[in-house]
CSV table of C-alpha atoms in Angstrom, one decimal:
chain,number,residue,atom,x,y,z
A,1,UNK,CA,69.8,56.3,73.4
A,2,UNK,CA,66.8,53.8,73.6
A,3,UNK,CA,68.3,50.7,73.1
A,4,UNK,CA,66.8,47.8,71.8
A,5,UNK,CA,66.0,45.0,73.5
A,6,UNK,CA,65.4,41.3,72.1
A,7,UNK,CA,63.7,39.2,74.2
A,8,UNK,CA,64.1,35.7,72.9
A,9,UNK,CA,61.7,33.0,74.6
A,10,UNK,CA,63.1,29.4,74.5
A,11,UNK,CA,66.0,28.5,72.5
A,12,UNK,CA,64.6,27.8,69.0
A,13,UNK,CA,65.4,30.4,66.5
A,14,UNK,CA,62.4,31.9,65.8
A,15,UNK,CA,61.0,31.7,61.8
A,16,UNK,CA,61.5,34.3,60.3
A,17,UNK,CA,58.5,35.9,58.6
A,18,UNK,CA,58.4,38.5,55.7
A,19,UNK,CA,56.6,41.8,56.5
A,20,UNK,CA,52.9,42.4,55.2
A,21,UNK,CA,53.0,43.4,51.7
A,22,UNK,CA,50.5,46.1,51.5
A,23,UNK,CA,50.6,46.1,47.5
A,24,UNK,CA,49.1,42.1,48.1
A,25,UNK,CA,46.1,44.2,49.6
A,26,UNK,CA,45.0,46.2,46.4
A,27,UNK,CA,42.0,46.0,44.6
A,28,UNK,CA,43.7,44.3,41.8
A,29,UNK,CA,44.6,41.6,43.7
A,30,UNK,CA,41.2,41.1,45.5
A,31,UNK,CA,39.5,40.6,41.7
A,32,UNK,CA,41.8,38.5,40.7
A,33,UNK,CA,41.0,36.4,43.8
A,34,UNK,CA,37.9,36.5,43.1
A,35,UNK,CA,38.1,35.6,39.6
A,36,UNK,CA,40.3,32.8,40.6
A,37,UNK,CA,38.0,30.9,43.1
A,38,UNK,CA,35.8,29.4,41.2
A,39,UNK,CA,38.6,27.4,39.2
A,40,UNK,CA,39.3,25.8,42.7
A,41,UNK,CA,36.0,24.9,44.2
A,42,UNK,CA,35.2,21.3,44.6
A,43,UNK,CA,32.3,19.5,43.6
A,44,UNK,CA,29.0,20.0,46.1
A,45,UNK,CA,27.4,16.7,45.1
A,46,UNK,CA,30.4,14.4,45.3
A,47,UNK,CA,29.0,12.1,47.8
A,48,UNK,CA,26.0,11.5,45.4
A,49,UNK,CA,27.8,11.4,42.3
A,50,UNK,CA,31.3,10.5,42.7
A,51,UNK,CA,31.5,8.5,46.0
A,52,UNK,CA,30.5,5.2,46.5
A,53,UNK,CA,31.7,4.4,50.2
A,54,UNK,CA,32.5,7.9,51.4
A,55,UNK,CA,29.8,9.4,53.6
A,56,UNK,CA,29.6,12.8,54.5
A,57,UNK,CA,30.4,11.8,58.5
A,58,UNK,CA,33.5,10.4,57.0
A,59,UNK,CA,34.6,13.7,55.7
A,60,UNK,CA,34.0,15.1,59.5
A,61,UNK,CA,36.2,12.2,60.7
A,62,UNK,CA,38.9,12.7,58.7
A,63,UNK,CA,39.2,16.5,58.8
A,64,UNK,CA,38.9,16.9,62.6
A,65,UNK,CA,41.8,14.7,62.7
A,66,UNK,CA,43.4,16.7,60.3
A,67,UNK,CA,42.6,19.5,61.9
A,68,UNK,CA,44.0,18.3,65.0
A,69,UNK,CA,47.4,17.1,63.5
A,70,UNK,CA,47.7,20.8,61.7
A,71,UNK,CA,47.3,21.8,65.1
A,72,UNK,CA,49.5,20.3,67.4
A,73,UNK,CA,52.1,20.4,64.6
A,74,UNK,CA,51.7,24.1,64.7
A,75,UNK,CA,51.1,24.4,60.9
A,76,UNK,CA,50.5,27.5,59.4
A,77,UNK,CA,47.0,28.7,59.6
A,78,UNK,CA,46.6,28.0,55.4
A,79,UNK,CA,47.7,24.4,55.7
A,80,UNK,CA,44.5,22.9,57.3
A,81,UNK,CA,41.9,24.8,54.7
A,82,UNK,CA,44.0,24.2,52.0
A,83,UNK,CA,44.6,20.3,52.5
A,84,UNK,CA,40.8,20.0,52.8
A,85,UNK,CA,40.3,21.9,49.6
A,86,UNK,CA,42.7,19.5,47.9
A,87,UNK,CA,41.2,16.5,49.5
A,88,UNK,CA,37.7,17.6,48.5
A,89,UNK,CA,38.8,18.4,44.7
A,90,UNK,CA,40.4,15.0,44.6
A,91,UNK,CA,37.0,13.2,46.0
A,92,UNK,CA,35.1,15.3,43.2
A,93,UNK,CA,37.1,13.6,40.6
A,94,UNK,CA,38.0,10.3,41.9
A,95,UNK,CA,36.1,7.5,43.8
A,96,UNK,CA,38.2,6.3,47.0
A,97,UNK,CA,37.7,3.5,49.4
A,98,UNK,CA,37.0,4.4,52.9
A,99,UNK,CA,40.3,2.6,54.2
A,100,UNK,CA,41.7,5.0,51.9
A,101,UNK,CA,40.2,7.9,53.1
A,102,UNK,CA,43.0,9.0,55.8
A,103,UNK,CA,46.1,8.3,53.9
A,104,UNK,CA,44.1,11.1,51.3
A,105,UNK,CA,44.1,13.0,54.4
A,106,UNK,CA,47.5,12.9,55.0
A,107,UNK,CA,48.6,13.4,51.7
A,108,UNK,CA,46.6,16.3,51.3
A,109,UNK,CA,48.1,18.0,54.4
A,110,UNK,CA,51.7,17.0,52.8
A,111,UNK,CA,51.2,18.9,50.1
A,112,UNK,CA,49.6,21.8,51.7
A,113,UNK,CA,52.0,22.2,54.4
A,114,UNK,CA,55.0,22.2,51.8
A,115,UNK,CA,53.2,24.7,50.0
A,116,UNK,CA,52.8,27.3,52.8
A,117,UNK,CA,55.6,25.8,55.3
A,118,UNK,CA,58.9,27.1,56.0
A,119,UNK,CA,59.5,23.7,57.5
A,120,UNK,CA,57.0,21.3,56.2
A,121,UNK,CA,55.7,18.2,57.8
A,122,UNK,CA,57.5,14.9,56.8
A,123,UNK,CA,55.9,12.0,55.6
A,124,UNK,CA,57.3,9.7,58.5
A,125,UNK,CA,55.3,12.2,60.9
A,126,UNK,CA,52.5,12.0,59.3
A,127,UNK,CA,52.5,8.1,58.9
A,128,UNK,CA,52.9,8.3,62.8
A,129,UNK,CA,49.8,10.7,63.1
A,130,UNK,CA,47.6,7.7,61.0
A,131,UNK,CA,49.5,5.3,64.2
A,132,UNK,CA,51.4,4.0,61.2
A,133,UNK,CA,48.8,2.0,59.3
A,134,UNK,CA,50.3,3.4,56.3
A,135,UNK,CA,53.7,3.8,55.4
A,136,UNK,CA,55.8,6.5,54.1
A,137,UNK,CA,55.8,5.0,50.6
A,138,UNK,CA,52.5,4.7,50.1
A,139,UNK,CA,51.7,8.6,51.7
A,140,UNK,CA,54.3,9.6,48.7
A,141,UNK,CA,52.2,7.4,46.1
A,142,UNK,CA,49.4,8.7,47.3
A,143,UNK,CA,50.8,12.5,46.9
A,144,UNK,CA,51.7,11.6,43.1
A,145,UNK,CA,48.0,10.9,42.5
A,146,UNK,CA,46.6,13.3,44.4
A,147,UNK,CA,48.9,16.1,42.3
A,148,UNK,CA,47.7,14.2,38.9
A,149,UNK,CA,44.2,14.4,40.1
A,150,UNK,CA,44.3,18.2,40.9
A,151,UNK,CA,46.5,18.7,37.5
A,152,UNK,CA,49.3,19.5,39.7
A,153,UNK,CA,47.6,22.8,40.6
A,154,UNK,CA,47.8,23.5,44.2
A,155,UNK,CA,47.4,27.2,44.4
A,156,UNK,CA,44.1,27.1,45.3
A,157,UNK,CA,42.3,30.5,47.1
A,158,UNK,CA,40.9,29.7,50.5
A,159,UNK,CA,38.9,31.7,52.6
A,160,UNK,CA,42.1,33.0,54.5
A,161,UNK,CA,43.4,34.6,51.2
A,162,UNK,CA,40.4,37.2,51.5
A,163,UNK,CA,40.6,38.1,55.6
A,164,UNK,CA,43.5,40.7,55.3
A,165,UNK,CA,41.7,42.4,52.3
A,166,UNK,CA,38.8,42.5,54.5
A,167,UNK,CA,40.6,43.6,57.6
A,168,UNK,CA,42.5,46.7,55.8
A,169,UNK,CA,39.1,47.6,54.2
A,170,UNK,CA,37.0,47.9,57.2
A,171,UNK,CA,37.0,50.4,59.4
A,172,UNK,CA,38.4,48.4,62.4
A,173,UNK,CA,41.2,49.7,64.3
A,174,UNK,CA,44.4,48.6,63.9
A,175,UNK,CA,45.1,47.1,67.6
A,176,UNK,CA,42.2,44.9,66.9
A,177,UNK,CA,43.1,43.4,63.8
A,178,UNK,CA,45.3,40.4,65.3
A,179,UNK,CA,42.1,39.3,67.3
A,180,UNK,CA,40.0,39.2,64.3
A,181,UNK,CA,41.8,37.7,62.5
A,182,UNK,CA,42.4,35.0,64.8
A,183,UNK,CA,38.6,34.6,65.2
A,184,UNK,CA,38.0,35.0,61.4
A,185,UNK,CA,40.4,32.0,60.8
A,186,UNK,CA,39.3,29.7,63.5
A,187,UNK,CA,35.6,30.0,61.6
A,188,UNK,CA,37.2,29.3,58.3
A,189,UNK,CA,38.7,26.4,59.7
A,190,UNK,CA,35.3,25.4,61.2
A,191,UNK,CA,33.8,25.8,58.0
A,192,UNK,CA,36.2,23.5,56.6
A,193,UNK,CA,35.5,20.4,58.7
A,194,UNK,CA,31.2,21.1,57.7
A,195,UNK,CA,30.4,19.5,54.4
A,196,UNK,CA,27.5,22.2,54.0
A,197,UNK,CA,30.6,24.6,53.0
A,198,UNK,CA,32.1,22.3,50.5
A,199,UNK,CA,30.9,24.1,47.2
A,200,UNK,CA,30.7,27.9,49.1
A,201,UNK,CA,33.2,30.1,47.4
A,202,UNK,CA,36.2,31.3,49.7
A,203,UNK,CA,35.0,34.6,49.4
A,204,UNK,CA,31.6,33.8,50.8
A,205,UNK,CA,33.3,31.5,53.6
A,206,UNK,CA,35.7,34.2,54.5
A,207,UNK,CA,33.0,37.2,54.3
A,208,UNK,CA,30.9,35.4,56.8
A,209,UNK,CA,33.2,34.4,58.9
A,210,UNK,CA,34.7,38.0,59.3
A,211,UNK,CA,31.0,39.2,60.0
A,212,UNK,CA,30.9,36.4,63.0
A,213,UNK,CA,34.1,37.3,64.1
A,214,UNK,CA,32.9,41.0,64.2
A,215,UNK,CA,29.8,40.4,65.8
A,216,UNK,CA,31.3,38.4,68.5
A,217,UNK,CA,33.9,40.4,69.5
A,218,UNK,CA,31.7,43.7,69.1
A,219,UNK,CA,31.5,44.1,72.9
A,220,UNK,CA,34.9,43.9,73.2
A,221,UNK,CA,35.8,46.8,70.6
A,222,UNK,CA,33.6,49.7,71.7
A,223,UNK,CA,34.3,52.4,69.3
A,224,UNK,CA,34.2,50.3,66.1
A,225,UNK,CA,31.5,48.3,66.3
A,226,UNK,CA,29.5,48.5,63.0
A,227,UNK,CA,26.3,48.2,62.1
A,228,UNK,CA,26.2,44.6,61.7
A,229,UNK,CA,24.0,45.2,58.8
A,230,UNK,CA,26.3,47.5,57.4
A,231,UNK,CA,29.1,45.5,57.4
A,232,UNK,CA,27.5,42.6,56.0
A,233,UNK,CA,26.5,45.2,53.3
A,234,UNK,CA,29.8,46.2,52.7
A,235,UNK,CA,31.2,43.1,52.4
A,236,UNK,CA,28.9,41.7,50.6
A,237,UNK,CA,29.8,44.3,47.8
A,238,UNK,CA,33.6,44.0,48.3
A,239,UNK,CA,33.2,39.9,47.2
A,240,UNK,CA,30.3,40.9,44.8
A,241,UNK,CA,27.3,38.4,46.3
A,242,UNK,CA,24.5,39.4,47.5
A,243,UNK,CA,23.8,40.5,51.2
A,244,UNK,CA,21.3,38.2,52.0
A,245,UNK,CA,23.2,35.0,50.9
A,246,UNK,CA,26.1,36.1,53.2
A,247,UNK,CA,23.6,36.9,56.2
A,248,UNK,CA,22.7,33.1,55.2
A,249,UNK,CA,26.5,32.2,55.8
A,250,UNK,CA,27.1,34.1,58.6
A,251,UNK,CA,24.2,32.3,60.3
A,252,UNK,CA,25.2,28.8,59.1
A,253,UNK,CA,28.5,29.2,60.9
A,254,UNK,CA,27.1,30.6,63.9
A,255,UNK,CA,24.6,27.7,64.2
A,256,UNK,CA,27.7,25.7,63.3
A,257,UNK,CA,29.3,27.4,65.9
A,258,UNK,CA,26.7,26.7,68.7
A,259,UNK,CA,27.0,23.0,67.4
A,260,UNK,CA,30.4,22.8,67.8
A,261,UNK,CA,30.0,24.6,71.2
A,262,UNK,CA,27.5,21.9,72.5
A,263,UNK,CA,29.8,18.8,71.1
A,264,UNK,CA,33.0,20.7,73.2
A,265,UNK,CA,30.9,20.5,76.5
A,266,UNK,CA,30.6,16.8,75.9
A,267,UNK,CA,33.9,15.9,74.7
A,268,UNK,CA,37.0,18.3,75.0
A,269,UNK,CA,38.3,18.6,71.6
A,270,UNK,CA,41.0,20.7,70.8
A,271,UNK,CA,39.2,22.2,67.6
A,272,UNK,CA,36.0,22.7,69.8
A,273,UNK,CA,38.0,24.3,72.4
A,274,UNK,CA,39.3,26.8,70.5
A,275,UNK,CA,36.2,27.6,69.5
A,276,UNK,CA,34.6,27.7,72.8
A,277,UNK,CA,37.2,30.2,73.7
A,278,UNK,CA,36.3,32.7,71.0
A,279,UNK,CA,32.5,32.3,71.9
A,280,UNK,CA,33.5,33.5,75.2
A,281,UNK,CA,35.1,36.1,73.9
A,282,UNK,CA,38.4,35.5,76.2
A,283,UNK,CA,41.5,37.0,75.0
A,284,UNK,CA,43.0,34.8,73.0
A,285,UNK,CA,46.5,36.4,73.1
A,286,UNK,CA,48.3,34.6,75.9
A,287,UNK,CA,51.5,36.2,75.5
A,288,UNK,CA,52.9,35.5,78.7
A,289,UNK,CA,54.4,39.0,79.5
A,290,UNK,CA,53.6,42.1,78.0
A,291,UNK,CA,56.6,43.9,77.8
A,292,UNK,CA,55.8,46.2,74.9
A,293,UNK,CA,55.5,49.3,76.5
A,294,UNK,CA,58.7,48.7,78.7
A,295,UNK,CA,60.9,51.7,79.4
A,296,UNK,CA,64.6,50.8,79.6
B,1,UNK,CA,61.7,52.9,74.6
B,2,UNK,CA,58.8,51.0,73.3
B,3,UNK,CA,61.2,49.6,70.6
B,4,UNK,CA,61.2,46.6,72.7
B,5,UNK,CA,59.9,43.4,70.9
B,6,UNK,CA,59.0,40.1,71.8
B,7,UNK,CA,60.2,37.5,69.4
B,8,UNK,CA,57.7,35.4,70.2
B,9,UNK,CA,54.9,37.8,70.1
B,10,UNK,CA,51.3,36.7,70.9
B,11,UNK,CA,51.8,32.8,70.4
B,12,UNK,CA,48.3,32.2,69.8
B,13,UNK,CA,48.0,35.0,66.9
B,14,UNK,CA,50.5,34.3,65.0
B,15,UNK,CA,53.1,31.2,65.1
B,16,UNK,CA,56.8,32.7,65.2
B,17,UNK,CA,58.3,29.4,66.5
B,18,UNK,CA,59.5,26.5,64.0
B,19,UNK,CA,58.1,23.1,64.3
B,20,UNK,CA,58.2,21.4,67.5
B,21,UNK,CA,60.5,18.0,67.1
B,22,UNK,CA,58.4,16.7,69.7
B,23,UNK,CA,56.7,13.4,69.4
B,24,UNK,CA,53.2,13.8,68.5
B,25,UNK,CA,50.6,13.5,71.3
B,26,UNK,CA,49.3,9.7,71.3
B,27,UNK,CA,45.9,10.4,71.2
B,28,UNK,CA,45.9,12.3,67.8
B,29,UNK,CA,47.6,8.9,66.4
B,30,UNK,CA,44.8,6.9,65.5
B,31,UNK,CA,43.7,5.0,62.4
B,32,UNK,CA,40.2,6.3,61.4
B,33,UNK,CA,38.8,3.7,59.7
B,34,UNK,CA,39.8,0.5,60.3
B,35,UNK,CA,43.4,-1.4,59.4
B,36,UNK,CA,44.2,-0.9,55.8
B,37,UNK,CA,44.5,-3.9,53.6
B,38,UNK,CA,48.3,-2.9,52.3
B,39,UNK,CA,48.0,-5.6,49.4
B,40,UNK,CA,44.8,-3.9,48.3
B,41,UNK,CA,46.3,-0.1,48.7
B,42,UNK,CA,49.5,-1.3,47.5
B,43,UNK,CA,47.9,-2.6,44.1
B,44,UNK,CA,45.4,0.6,44.0
B,45,UNK,CA,48.5,3.0,44.2
B,46,UNK,CA,49.8,0.7,41.6
B,47,UNK,CA,47.1,1.0,38.9
B,48,UNK,CA,46.9,4.4,39.7
B,49,UNK,CA,50.4,4.9,38.8
B,50,UNK,CA,50.5,2.9,35.8
B,51,UNK,CA,47.1,4.7,34.6
B,52,UNK,CA,48.9,7.7,34.6
B,53,UNK,CA,52.1,6.6,33.4
B,54,UNK,CA,50.2,5.5,30.1
B,55,UNK,CA,48.4,8.5,29.9
B,56,UNK,CA,51.7,10.4,30.0
B,57,UNK,CA,52.9,8.0,27.2
B,58,UNK,CA,49.6,8.6,25.3
B,59,UNK,CA,49.9,12.1,25.3
B,60,UNK,CA,53.5,12.7,24.6
B,61,UNK,CA,53.9,9.3,22.4
B,62,UNK,CA,56.9,8.6,24.3
B,63,UNK,CA,58.0,5.0,26.3
B,64,UNK,CA,59.2,6.6,29.6
B,65,UNK,CA,59.8,3.6,30.8
B,66,UNK,CA,62.6,2.7,27.9
B,67,UNK,CA,63.4,6.4,27.3
B,68,UNK,CA,62.1,6.0,23.8
B,69,UNK,CA,59.7,7.4,21.5
B,70,UNK,CA,56.9,5.7,20.7
B,71,UNK,CA,56.4,4.7,16.8
B,72,UNK,CA,53.7,6.4,16.0
B,73,UNK,CA,53.2,9.0,18.4
B,74,UNK,CA,52.1,12.2,16.5
B,75,UNK,CA,55.2,14.3,18.4
B,76,UNK,CA,58.6,13.8,16.8
B,77,UNK,CA,61.3,13.6,19.4
B,78,UNK,CA,64.9,14.2,18.6
B,79,UNK,CA,68.3,14.2,20.9
B,80,UNK,CA,69.8,17.6,21.4
B,81,UNK,CA,72.9,18.6,23.2
B,82,UNK,CA,72.7,19.3,26.9
B,83,UNK,CA,74.4,22.3,26.0
B,84,UNK,CA,71.8,23.8,23.9
B,85,UNK,CA,69.0,23.6,26.6
B,86,UNK,CA,68.9,26.1,29.2
B,87,UNK,CA,71.0,25.8,32.1
B,88,UNK,CA,67.6,25.0,34.0
B,89,UNK,CA,66.7,21.6,32.4
B,90,UNK,CA,70.7,20.8,32.6
B,91,UNK,CA,70.6,18.6,35.6
B,92,UNK,CA,73.0,20.4,37.6
B,93,UNK,CA,71.5,23.2,38.2
B,94,UNK,CA,67.9,22.3,39.0
B,95,UNK,CA,68.3,18.5,40.1
B,96,UNK,CA,69.6,16.9,42.7
B,97,UNK,CA,71.8,13.9,42.8
B,98,UNK,CA,70.8,11.3,40.7
B,99,UNK,CA,68.5,8.6,42.4
B,100,UNK,CA,68.9,5.1,40.9
B,101,UNK,CA,65.3,4.3,41.3
B,102,UNK,CA,64.4,1.6,39.1
B,103,UNK,CA,61.6,0.4,41.0
B,104,UNK,CA,58.6,2.7,40.6
B,105,UNK,CA,56.5,3.0,38.0
B,106,UNK,CA,57.1,6.7,37.8
B,107,UNK,CA,60.6,6.6,38.2
B,108,UNK,CA,62.0,6.3,34.6
B,109,UNK,CA,59.5,8.7,32.9
B,110,UNK,CA,61.3,11.7,34.1
B,111,UNK,CA,65.0,10.6,33.0
B,112,UNK,CA,63.2,9.5,30.1
B,113,UNK,CA,62.3,13.2,29.2
B,114,UNK,CA,65.3,14.4,29.9
B,115,UNK,CA,67.6,11.8,28.6
B,116,UNK,CA,65.6,12.0,25.6
B,117,UNK,CA,66.4,15.5,25.2
B,118,UNK,CA,70.0,15.6,26.3
B,119,UNK,CA,70.5,12.2,24.8
B,120,UNK,CA,72.8,12.9,21.7
B,121,UNK,CA,76.0,13.9,23.6
B,122,UNK,CA,78.3,11.8,25.2
B,123,UNK,CA,76.6,11.7,28.6
B,124,UNK,CA,73.1,10.9,27.5
B,125,UNK,CA,71.9,7.6,29.4
B,126,UNK,CA,71.1,8.8,32.9
B,127,UNK,CA,70.3,12.4,33.1
B,128,UNK,CA,70.9,13.5,36.5
B,129,UNK,CA,67.9,15.6,36.1
B,130,UNK,CA,65.1,12.7,35.1
B,131,UNK,CA,66.3,10.5,38.3
B,132,UNK,CA,65.9,13.1,40.7
B,133,UNK,CA,62.2,12.8,40.5
B,134,UNK,CA,62.4,9.1,40.6
B,135,UNK,CA,64.1,9.1,43.5
B,136,UNK,CA,61.7,10.8,45.4
B,137,UNK,CA,59.0,8.4,44.5
B,138,UNK,CA,60.7,5.1,44.6
B,139,UNK,CA,62.6,5.3,47.8
B,140,UNK,CA,59.4,6.9,49.5
B,141,UNK,CA,61.5,9.0,51.7
B,142,UNK,CA,61.3,12.3,50.0
B,143,UNK,CA,64.8,14.3,49.9
B,144,UNK,CA,63.9,17.2,48.4
B,145,UNK,CA,59.8,16.1,48.1
B,146,UNK,CA,58.6,19.7,45.9
B,147,UNK,CA,60.6,19.7,42.8
B,148,UNK,CA,58.5,17.8,40.4
B,149,UNK,CA,59.0,19.7,37.1
B,150,UNK,CA,55.8,18.4,36.2
B,151,UNK,CA,54.1,20.8,37.9
B,152,UNK,CA,55.4,23.7,36.0
B,153,UNK,CA,54.0,21.5,32.7
B,154,UNK,CA,50.8,21.4,33.9
B,155,UNK,CA,50.0,25.1,34.9
B,156,UNK,CA,51.0,26.0,31.1
B,157,UNK,CA,49.0,23.2,29.8
B,158,UNK,CA,46.9,21.9,32.0
B,159,UNK,CA,43.4,22.4,30.0
B,160,UNK,CA,44.8,20.1,27.3
B,161,UNK,CA,45.3,16.9,29.3
B,162,UNK,CA,42.0,16.7,30.7
B,163,UNK,CA,42.0,13.3,32.0
B,164,UNK,CA,45.1,13.2,33.4
B,165,UNK,CA,47.8,15.3,33.3
B,166,UNK,CA,50.5,13.8,32.6
B,167,UNK,CA,53.1,12.9,35.3
B,168,UNK,CA,56.0,14.0,36.6
B,169,UNK,CA,58.0,13.5,33.6
B,170,UNK,CA,56.5,15.0,30.9
B,171,UNK,CA,57.1,18.5,32.0
B,172,UNK,CA,60.6,18.5,30.7
B,173,UNK,CA,59.7,16.4,27.9
B,174,UNK,CA,57.1,19.1,26.6
B,175,UNK,CA,59.0,21.7,27.4
B,176,UNK,CA,62.0,20.5,25.5
B,177,UNK,CA,61.3,18.6,22.6
B,178,UNK,CA,59.3,21.7,21.6
B,179,UNK,CA,61.7,24.2,22.0
B,180,UNK,CA,64.5,22.5,20.2
B,181,UNK,CA,61.9,20.8,17.7
B,182,UNK,CA,63.4,21.8,14.8
B,183,UNK,CA,65.7,19.4,14.0
B,184,UNK,CA,64.3,15.9,14.5
B,185,UNK,CA,66.2,12.7,15.3
B,186,UNK,CA,64.7,9.2,15.0
């Protein structure tokens, strides 16, 4: 007899997740994603061509805040990149006042959370995060405006959509997938905060993040370390891009990481903290007790 | 033996616990770009919403505020019995309770569509369908945030209205009229 033991920490019922569906990792799906992604790309030059008051550094400020909120609220990983995509797409078409940028960011998180989460963020909570500088009614109106400008098409392709495809294609040991996924996700979030990646196709950001994650973790994964070049070539082929482009993207990500790390040493930010963890190659899995192999 | 499961997995790798109800940390609660001028914001948002409504009105040839077709619209609107439309459009199923939102710019429109569609029979006045949307927007407290029908509509027709995809109301409108279009009224 092997009795099953269910170990629940805390009183809260866990969120039920669907099993990962391998049917969603087929080439057909991957190609559909590649075809669809361009449709959701923001305009790269909206700071110059559309916006009068909004400058790149403001986007970084609001992005950092959004990431902080998403992390504190333990949002699903997709929420932040998706919200940033909404914001960029909105800013690509609608001149916005600097004073309204935070409201826009909140509305984008609101929408992304509703699209992706079982228990979405509430308008009230988001308003608290703006230090009550906006009211729920205004958030809802902004939400409608964003929806309108995005033509109600919220199903953006984000880099995270590609990560699992890559993981299933690359010769990576199964037990290493979660940590690689986590690192790649963190890189993706990092890229979403940086204006340099606004116009990069999500597949490119995902592949660059993947390579950066594999390289960063290589030491810990002896046995399945691929030659970096080979990995880049394979992923470039997967996303139908040029290896040199991918290499450039990866380098950009790594230098972004470095910059963030430097900032992290000066000021302790949640984002950068996490990045720091990655760079040090620490085990991110903080499972308090490892009971997976307990014999009963 | 190894069947032991750890419900909370590795929290850092994948989130399994529901959203905490904790209050936001004060450090994350901040106003990023100085105080917001509420008068201005209100005016701006109002203006945008009005624009959206006007664009929808022009697109559909329908005065959503007053639930009436525009005089010289290119679309013909007709009343149909609510029993003739798929149950999805029929209020009870998909829609929530009706809100009485008179205020919002958008509110009426939604209903407008539905009502216009459904008007004919006895209970034309306010379709339950329409109101719901308004409710959300007007009240500001979204009970059920998500269900603007519009979304569907836009997906389908989203090429057409380059400038402004019509706000919420349009959706129901769009579909219904076409489906039943053969007969016309008004």
